[in-house]
Amino acid sequence: MEFRLFAPHTERVDLIGSWDEGAATAMHRGDDGIWRTDVDLADGRYTYRFRFPSLSPFMAGETAEISDPKAQLIDDWLGEASVIQVVDGEDVTTAPGFVWEHDDKPLPPNNELVIYELHVGEFAYGDEGQGSFLAVIDRLDYLRDLGINAVELMPVMSFAGSESWGYNIRYPFSLESSYGTPEDFKRLVDECHARGMRVILDVVLNHSDSEAPLTRIDFDYWYREREGVPSFGPPFDYERYDETLDVMPARAFALETIQYWVQTYHIDGYRLDATAPIDNFDIVRAVRDRAYEVAGGKPIYIVAEQLPEDPAIAGAEGPADGAWHQSFERTVVGWLCGEDGIDAGQVAGVLDPSTLGYVRPELVVNYIESHDEHTLMQEMAARGITGDAAFRRHKLAASLMFTAVGIPMLYQGQEFGGYRERDMEIRPLQWDLLDGDFGLHLKEHYAFLARLRNERPALRSAEIETLHVGDGELVFRRGSGDDEVVVAVNLHDEDRHLSVPFPDGTWWQTTGDTPFDVSGGTMASRFAASEARIFVRRTE
């Protein structure tokens, strides 16, 4: 087995392995800055580390002992030791013999995605505590029946401790062992593909955990503090260029990470965390290009969390395939919670992201909840909006999200009105809400909207026209011709008789079975409080 460590300016590196009871084996540096050594290993499971004099300023030449920055598996019980598993003389740490059974299944293109963001530990929480990759598999049919065709996993790379949201990544090439094995994760991805569901992996390129191995090798070679930029950990220096080796080390490390998860675990896209602090569109573009290159022609979706919002990240010349549409969440949730200064015209505005520069639907991800926000139910409750009123407004928010231009994204438990406090504690979703009428009805409403979006190309198109904006009234059209959808909304939390502009013709309301005719360009009807009605044109 060959062991490698890229540490071009370190004077000495020793390999410490469990196969030799901790004895040191001197490694040799090549002209490429990589230290190497070969070790004959019998079949078995081994741990190893690297030892060297640190070049990081805060260690002042002290000897450091680290696990492999590119370890494919970490043993938390043995002080975060790097793991290698050998069978028949081959490295089988990531289960390379796994048989992918569903690689040939067609997967939805980017513009047809309905995304569900989940945390493995919380979504599949069980009697033994936080969930696992295999436990998530047990709930995939639930997601499929809900209408989800893309699962966005909050980070599953190794982090410090055993419970975390995952944004403190310490070993970006290693799966978090508390969730399961590499074979378990491959089975999860394969089972998602079996159901026609893509897997989007949340990855952190902006920063690393403060105790990550690279911080001990040569901090200033890998990282750069940026004045005035929020820091969630040591920020990578994507500008640094090593002239001697003709390499940009942090950039190369990031691109190897991107390549690794696509090739090894067959994932179908990335959500890039905190791209605004990176402040480097070139690295985002390089990430997309590398992912496309190694994907072998299958669909890949690169979506950026660019906050504050900058549509240029996913504009006509932008480096990403999509971006989180925070202004949609802020406007819709703000309206539903009664915030001053938000009117029906602003709600109409965020339904059409092209006004901001997102020229295609798949370039924007609309959401009303994510891991970064309090749940909608919490936001409303904090303002005294509870019970039936909260339920009606939540349904309205879902209707707007699925009929707006863009890709809809749900956050775990949103579909049944989850209202857990937003903090770092890992705990189960409130699945028992599905036993009540509100939770079950809300979930069925989400499933209905997802089916409607799947059936109606108009709802996946870029076409949108605002037909009417009034005092708490909104009517807009999606699509045209034979495939036309009209949405009429009473934004007031009280019943209203609305007489609003409406296209002539014969229409079906999607929740009814009786057609009705409109002539004279006006529809008059009594709308319930916070009601959104969706109509499709009848052409036969």
Coordinates of N, CA and C in Angstrom, one line a residue, residues 170-344:
R170 N -14.3 18.2 9.3 CA -12.9 18.0 9.7 C -12.2 17.1 8.6
Y171 N -12.9 16.2 8.1 CA -12.3 15.2 7.1 C -13.2 15.1 5.9
P172 N -13.0 16.0 4.9 CA -13.9 16.1 3.8 C -14.0 14.9 2.8
F173 N -13.1 13.9 2.9 CA -13.1 12.7 2.1 C -13.7 11.5 2.9
S174 N -14.0 11.7 4.1 CA -14.5 10.6 4.9 C -16.0 10.8 5.3
L175 N -16.7 9.7 5.2 CA -18.1 9.7 5.7 C -18.1 9.8 7.2
E176 N -19.1 10.4 7.8 CA -19.3 10.5 9.2 C -19.7 9.0 9.7
S177 N -18.8 8.4 10.5 CA -19.0 7.0 10.9 C -20.2 6.8 11.7
S178 N -20.7 7.8 12.4 CA -21.9 7.6 13.3 C -23.1 7.4 12.4
Y179 N -23.1 7.7 11.1 CA -24.2 7.5 10.2 C -24.2 6.1 9.6
G180 N -23.0 5.5 9.5 CA -22.9 4.2 8.9 C -21.6 4.0 8.1
T181 N -21.5 3.0 7.3 CA -20.3 2.6 6.6 C -20.4 3.2 5.1
P182 N -19.3 3.2 4.4 CA -19.3 3.5 3.0 C -20.3 2.6 2.2
E183 N -20.3 1.4 2.5 CA -21.3 0.5 1.8 C -22.7 0.9 2.1
D184 N -23.0 1.3 3.4 CA -24.3 1.8 3.7 C -24.7 3.0 2.9
F185 N -23.8 4.0 2.8 CA -24.1 5.2 2.0 C -24.3 4.9 0.6
K186 N -23.5 4.0 0.0 CA -23.7 3.6 -1.4 C -25.1 3.0 -1.6
R187 N -25.5 2.2 -0.6 CA -26.8 1.6 -0.7 C -27.9 2.6 -0.7
L188 N -27.7 3.7 0.2 CA -28.7 4.7 0.2 C -28.8 5.5 -1.1
V189 N -27.6 5.8 -1.7 CA -27.6 6.5 -3.0 C -28.3 5.6 -4.1
D190 N -27.9 4.3 -4.1 CA -28.5 3.4 -5.0 C -30.0 3.3 -4.9
E191 N -30.5 3.2 -3.7 CA -31.9 3.1 -3.4 C -32.7 4.4 -3.8
C192 N -32.0 5.5 -3.6 CA -32.6 6.8 -4.1 C -32.7 6.7 -5.7
H193 N -31.7 6.3 -6.3 CA -31.7 6.2 -7.8 C -32.8 5.2 -8.2
A194 N -33.0 4.1 -7.5 CA -34.0 3.1 -7.8 C -35.4 3.7 -7.9
R195 N -35.6 4.8 -7.1 CA -36.9 5.5 -7.1 C -36.9 6.7 -7.9
G196 N -35.9 6.9 -8.8 CA -35.9 8.1 -9.6 C -35.6 9.3 -8.9
M197 N -34.9 9.2 -7.8 CA -34.5 10.4 -6.9 C -33.0 10.7 -7.0
R198 N -32.7 11.9 -7.2 CA -31.3 12.3 -7.2 C -30.8 12.6 -5.8
V199 N -29.5 12.6 -5.6 CA -28.9 12.8 -4.3 C -28.0 14.0 -4.5
I200 N -28.3 15.1 -3.8 CA -27.5 16.3 -3.8 C -26.8 16.4 -2.4
L201 N -25.5 16.6 -2.5 CA -24.8 16.6 -1.2 C -24.3 18.0 -0.8
D202 N -24.7 18.4 0.4 CA -24.2 19.7 0.9 C -22.7 19.6 1.2
V203 N -22.0 20.5 0.7 CA -20.5 20.5 0.9 C -20.0 21.8 1.3
V204 N -19.0 21.8 2.2 CA -18.5 23.1 2.7 C -17.1 23.3 2.1
L205 N -17.0 24.3 1.3 CA -15.7 24.7 0.7 C -15.2 26.0 1.2
N206 N -16.0 26.7 1.9 CA -15.6 28.0 2.4 C -14.5 27.9 3.5
H207 N -14.7 26.9 4.4 CA -13.9 26.8 5.5 C -13.7 25.4 6.0
S208 N -12.9 25.1 6.9 CA -12.8 23.8 7.5 C -12.9 23.9 9.0
D209 N -13.0 22.8 9.7 CA -13.0 22.8 11.2 C -11.6 23.3 11.7
S210 N -11.6 24.0 12.8 CA -10.4 24.6 13.3 C -9.3 23.5 13.7
E211 N -9.8 22.3 13.9 CA -8.8 21.2 14.2 C -8.6 20.3 13.0
A212 N -9.0 20.7 11.8 CA -8.7 19.9 10.6 C -7.2 19.7 10.4
P213 N -6.8 18.6 9.9 CA -5.3 18.3 9.7 C -4.6 19.4 9.0
L214 N -5.2 20.0 8.0 CA -4.4 21.0 7.2 C -4.0 22.2 8.1
T215 N -4.8 22.5 9.1 CA -4.4 23.6 10.0 C -3.1 23.3 10.7
R216 N -2.7 22.0 10.9 CA -1.5 21.7 11.6 C -0.3 21.5 10.7
I217 N -0.5 21.3 9.4 CA 0.6 21.2 8.5 C 1.3 22.5 8.3
D218 N 0.6 23.4 7.7 CA 1.1 24.8 7.4 C 0.0 25.7 7.2
F219 N -0.5 26.3 8.3 CA -1.8 27.1 8.2 C -1.8 28.1 7.1
D220 N -0.7 28.9 7.0 CA -0.7 30.0 6.1 C -0.6 29.5 4.6
Y221 N -0.3 28.3 4.4 CA -0.2 27.7 3.1 C -1.6 27.4 2.6
W222 N -2.5 27.1 3.5 CA -3.9 26.6 3.1 C -5.0 27.7 3.4
Y223 N -4.7 28.5 4.3 CA -5.8 29.4 4.8 C -5.4 30.9 4.7
R224 N -6.5 31.8 4.7 CA -6.2 33.2 4.7 C -7.4 33.9 5.4
E225 N -7.1 34.6 6.5 CA -8.2 35.3 7.1 C -8.5 36.5 6.2
R226 N -9.9 36.8 6.1 CA -10.3 37.8 5.2 C -11.1 38.9 6.1
E227 N -10.5 40.0 6.1 CA -11.0 41.1 7.0 C -12.4 41.5 6.6
G228 N -13.4 41.5 7.6 CA -14.7 41.9 7.3 C -15.6 40.8 6.7
V229 N -15.1 39.6 6.6 CA -15.8 38.5 6.0 C -16.2 37.5 7.2
P230 N -17.5 37.2 7.3 CA -17.8 36.2 8.3 C -17.0 34.9 8.3
S231 N -16.6 34.5 9.4 CA -15.8 33.3 9.4 C -16.5 32.2 10.3
F232 N -16.7 31.0 9.7 CA -17.3 29.9 10.4 C -16.3 28.8 10.8
G233 N -15.0 29.2 10.6 CA -13.9 28.3 10.7 C -12.7 28.9 9.9
P234 N -11.6 28.3 9.9 CA -10.5 28.8 9.1 C -10.9 28.8 7.6
P235 N -10.8 30.0 6.9 CA -11.3 30.1 5.5 C -10.1 29.7 4.6
F236 N -10.4 28.9 3.6 CA -9.4 28.4 2.6 C -9.0 29.6 1.8
D237 N -7.7 29.6 1.4 CA -7.1 30.6 0.5 C -7.1 30.1 -0.9
Y238 N -8.1 30.5 -1.7 CA -8.2 30.0 -3.0 C -7.5 30.9 -4.0
E239 N -6.8 31.9 -3.5 CA -6.0 32.8 -4.3 C -4.5 32.4 -4.3
R240 N -4.1 31.6 -3.3 CA -2.7 31.3 -3.1 C -2.2 30.4 -4.3
Y241 N -1.1 30.8 -4.8 CA -0.4 30.1 -5.9 C 1.0 29.7 -5.5
D242 N 1.3 28.4 -5.6 CA 2.7 28.0 -5.3 C 3.4 27.9 -6.6
E243 N 4.3 28.9 -6.9 CA 5.0 29.0 -8.1 C 5.9 27.8 -8.3
T244 N 6.6 27.3 -7.3 CA 7.5 26.2 -7.4 C 6.8 25.0 -7.9
L245 N 5.7 24.7 -7.4 CA 5.0 23.4 -7.8 C 3.9 23.7 -8.9
D246 N 3.7 25.0 -9.3 CA 2.7 25.3 -10.2 C 1.3 24.8 -9.8
V247 N 0.9 25.1 -8.6 CA -0.4 24.6 -8.1 C -1.0 25.6 -7.2
M248 N -2.3 25.7 -7.2 CA -3.1 26.4 -6.2 C -3.6 25.4 -5.2
P249 N -3.0 25.2 -4.1 CA -3.2 24.1 -3.2 C -4.6 24.0 -2.7
A250 N -5.2 25.1 -2.2 CA -6.6 25.0 -1.7 C -7.6 24.6 -2.8
R251 N -7.4 25.2 -3.9 CA -8.3 25.0 -5.1 C -8.2 23.5 -5.5
A252 N -7.0 23.0 -5.6 CA -6.8 21.6 -6.0 C -7.4 20.7 -5.0
F253 N -7.3 21.0 -3.7 CA -7.9 20.2 -2.6 C -9.4 20.2 -2.8
A254 N -10.0 21.3 -3.0 CA -11.5 21.4 -3.2 C -12.0 20.6 -4.4
L255 N -11.3 20.7 -5.5 CA -11.7 20.0 -6.7 C -11.5 18.5 -6.6
E256 N -10.5 18.1 -5.8 CA -10.4 16.6 -5.6 C -11.6 16.1 -4.7
T257 N -12.0 17.0 -3.8 CA -13.1 16.6 -2.9 C -14.4 16.5 -3.8
I258 N -14.6 17.4 -4.7 CA -15.8 17.4 -5.6 C -15.7 16.1 -6.5
Q259 N -14.6 15.8 -7.0 CA -14.4 14.7 -7.9 C -14.7 13.4 -7.1
Y260 N -14.2 13.3 -5.9 CA -14.2 12.1 -5.1 C -15.6 11.6 -4.8
W261 N -16.5 12.5 -4.4 CA -17.9 12.1 -4.0 C -18.7 11.7 -5.2
V262 N -18.5 12.3 -6.4 CA -19.2 11.9 -7.6 C -18.7 10.6 -8.1
Q263 N -17.4 10.4 -8.1 CA -16.9 9.1 -8.6 C -17.1 8.0 -7.6
T264 N -16.9 8.2 -6.3 CA -16.9 7.1 -5.4 C -18.3 6.8 -4.9
Y265 N -19.2 7.8 -4.8 CA -20.5 7.6 -4.2 C -21.7 7.9 -5.2
H266 N -21.3 8.3 -6.4 CA -22.3 8.5 -7.5 C -23.4 9.5 -7.2
I267 N -23.0 10.5 -6.4 CA -24.0 11.6 -6.1 C -24.3 12.4 -7.4
D268 N -25.4 13.2 -7.3 CA -25.9 13.8 -8.5 C -25.8 15.4 -8.5
G269 N -25.1 15.9 -7.5 CA -25.1 17.4 -7.4 C -24.6 17.8 -6.1
Y270 N -24.3 19.1 -6.0 CA -23.8 19.7 -4.7 C -24.6 21.0 -4.4
R271 N -24.9 21.1 -3.1 CA -25.3 22.4 -2.6 C -24.0 23.0 -1.9
L272 N -23.6 24.1 -2.4 CA -22.3 24.8 -2.0 C -22.7 25.7 -0.8
D273 N -22.2 25.4 0.4 CA -22.5 26.2 1.5 C -21.7 27.5 1.5
A274 N -22.3 28.6 1.9 CA -21.7 29.9 2.1 C -20.7 30.3 1.0
T275 N -21.2 30.4 -0.2 CA -20.4 30.9 -1.3 C -20.0 32.3 -1.3
A276 N -20.9 33.2 -0.6 CA -20.6 34.6 -0.6 C -19.3 34.9 0.2
P277 N -19.0 34.3 1.3 CA -17.7 34.5 2.0 C -16.5 34.0 1.1
I278 N -16.7 33.0 0.3 CA -15.6 32.6 -0.6 C -15.2 33.8 -1.5
D279 N -16.2 34.5 -2.0 CA -16.0 35.6 -2.9 C -15.1 35.3 -4.1
N280 N -15.4 34.2 -4.7 CA -14.6 33.8 -5.8 C -15.4 32.9 -6.8
F281 N -15.9 33.6 -7.8 CA -16.8 32.8 -8.8 C -16.0 31.8 -9.6
D282 N -14.6 32.0 -9.7 CA -13.8 31.1 -10.5 C -13.8 29.7 -9.8
I283 N -13.7 29.7 -8.5 CA -13.7 28.4 -7.8 C -15.0 27.7 -8.0
V284 N -16.1 28.4 -7.9 CA -17.5 27.8 -8.1 C -17.6 27.3 -9.5
R285 N -17.1 28.0 -10.5 CA -17.2 27.5 -11.9 C -16.3 26.3 -12.1
A286 N -15.1 26.3 -11.4 CA -14.3 25.1 -11.5 C -14.9 23.9 -10.8
V287 N -15.6 24.1 -9.8 CA -16.4 23.0 -9.1 C -17.4 22.4 -10.1
R288 N -18.2 23.3 -10.7 CA -19.2 22.8 -11.7 C -18.5 22.1 -12.8
D289 N -17.4 22.6 -13.4 CA -16.8 22.0 -14.5 C -16.2 20.6 -14.1
R290 N -15.6 20.5 -12.9 CA -15.1 19.2 -12.5 C -16.2 18.2 -12.3
A291 N -17.2 18.6 -11.6 CA -18.3 17.7 -11.4 C -18.9 17.2 -12.7
Y292 N -19.1 18.1 -13.7 CA -19.6 17.7 -15.0 C -18.7 16.7 -15.7
E293 N -17.4 17.0 -15.5 CA -16.4 16.2 -16.2 C -16.4 14.8 -15.8
V294 N -16.5 14.5 -14.5 CA -16.4 13.2 -13.9 C -17.8 12.5 -13.8
A295 N -18.9 13.2 -14.1 CA -20.2 12.6 -14.0 C -20.6 11.7 -15.1
G296 N -19.8 11.7 -16.2 CA -20.1 10.8 -17.3 C -21.3 11.0 -18.1
G297 N -21.8 12.3 -18.1 CA -23.0 12.6 -18.9 C -24.3 12.6 -18.1
K298 N -24.3 12.1 -16.8 CA -25.5 12.1 -16.1 C -25.8 13.5 -15.5
P299 N -27.0 13.8 -15.2 CA -27.3 15.2 -14.7 C -26.6 15.5 -13.4
I300 N -26.1 16.7 -13.4 CA -25.5 17.2 -12.2 C -26.1 18.6 -11.9
Y301 N -26.3 18.9 -10.6 CA -26.9 20.2 -10.3 C -26.0 20.9 -9.2
I302 N -25.5 22.0 -9.5 CA -24.6 22.8 -8.6 C -25.4 24.0 -8.1
V303 N -25.9 24.0 -6.9 CA -26.6 25.1 -6.4 C -25.9 25.8 -5.3
A304 N -25.8 27.1 -5.3 CA -25.0 27.9 -4.4 C -25.9 28.6 -3.3
E305 N -25.4 28.6 -2.1 CA -26.0 29.4 -1.1 C -25.3 30.7 -1.1
Q306 N -25.7 31.6 -1.9 CA -25.1 32.9 -2.1 C -25.9 34.0 -1.4
L307 N -25.6 34.2 -0.1 CA -26.3 35.1 0.8 C -25.4 36.1 1.4
P308 N -25.7 37.4 1.3 CA -26.8 38.0 0.7 C -26.9 37.6 -0.8
E309 N -28.1 37.7 -1.3 CA -28.4 37.2 -2.6 C -27.6 38.0 -3.7
D310 N -27.0 37.3 -4.6 CA -26.4 37.9 -5.8 C -26.8 37.0 -7.0
P311 N -27.8 37.4 -7.8 CA -28.2 36.5 -8.9 C -27.1 36.2 -9.9
A312 N -26.0 37.0 -9.9 CA -24.9 36.8 -10.8 C -24.3 35.4 -10.6
I313 N -24.4 34.8 -9.4 CA -23.9 33.5 -9.2 C -24.5 32.4 -10.1
A314 N -25.8 32.7 -10.5 CA -26.5 31.8 -11.4 C -27.1 32.5 -12.5
G315 N -26.5 33.6 -12.9 CA -27.0 34.4 -14.1 C -26.6 33.7 -15.4
A316 N -26.8 34.5 -16.4 CA -26.6 33.9 -17.8 C -25.1 33.5 -17.9
E317 N -24.2 34.2 -17.3 CA -22.8 33.8 -17.3 C -22.3 33.3 -16.0
G318 N -23.2 33.0 -15.1 CA -22.8 32.6 -13.7 C -22.2 31.3 -13.6
P319 N -21.5 31.0 -12.6 CA -20.7 29.7 -12.4 C -21.6 28.6 -11.9
A320 N -22.7 28.9 -11.3 CA -23.5 27.8 -10.7 C -24.8 27.5 -11.5
D321 N -25.3 26.3 -11.3 CA -26.6 25.9 -12.0 C -27.8 26.5 -11.3
G322 N -27.7 26.9 -10.1 CA -28.8 27.5 -9.3 C -28.4 28.1 -8.1
A323 N -29.3 28.9 -7.4 CA -29.0 29.6 -6.2 C -30.2 29.6 -5.3
W324 N -30.0 29.6 -4.0 CA -31.1 29.8 -3.1 C -31.7 31.2 -3.2
H325 N -33.0 31.2 -3.3 CA -33.8 32.4 -3.5 C -34.3 32.9 -2.2
Q326 N -33.4 33.6 -1.4 CA -33.7 34.0 -0.1 C -34.8 35.1 -0.1
S327 N -34.8 35.9 -1.1 CA -35.9 37.0 -1.2 C -37.3 36.4 -1.3
F328 N -37.4 35.2 -1.9 CA -38.7 34.5 -1.9 C -39.1 34.2 -0.5
E329 N -38.2 33.6 0.3 CA -38.5 33.2 1.7 C -38.8 34.4 2.5
R330 N -38.0 35.4 2.4 CA -38.2 36.6 3.2 C -39.5 37.3 2.9
T331 N -39.9 37.4 1.6 CA -41.1 38.1 1.2 C -42.3 37.3 1.6
V332 N -42.4 36.1 1.2 CA -43.6 35.3 1.5 C -43.8 35.1 2.9
V333 N -42.8 34.7 3.7 CA -42.9 34.5 5.1 C -43.2 35.8 5.8
G334 N -42.6 36.8 5.4 CA -42.9 38.2 5.9 C -44.3 38.6 5.8
W335 N -44.8 38.3 4.6 CA -46.2 38.7 4.3 C -47.1 37.8 5.2
L336 N -46.9 36.5 5.3 CA -47.8 35.7 6.1 C -47.7 36.0 7.6
C337 N -46.6 36.5 8.0 CA -46.4 36.9 9.4 C -46.9 38.3 9.7
G338 N -47.4 39.0 8.7 CA -47.9 40.4 8.9 C -46.9 41.4 9.1
E339 N -45.7 41.3 8.5 CA -44.6 42.3 8.6 C -45.0 43.5 7.8
D340 N -44.8 44.7 8.3 CA -45.1 45.9 7.7 C -44.2 46.1 6.4
G341 N -44.7 46.8 5.5 CA -43.9 47.1 4.3 C -43.9 46.1 3.2
I342 N -44.6 45.0 3.3 CA -44.7 44.0 2.3 C -46.1 43.9 1.8
D343 N -46.3 44.1 0.5 CA -47.6 44.1 -0.1 C -47.7 43.1 -1.2
A344 N -48.9 43.0 -1.8 CA -49.2 41.9 -2.8 C -48.3 42.1 -4.0

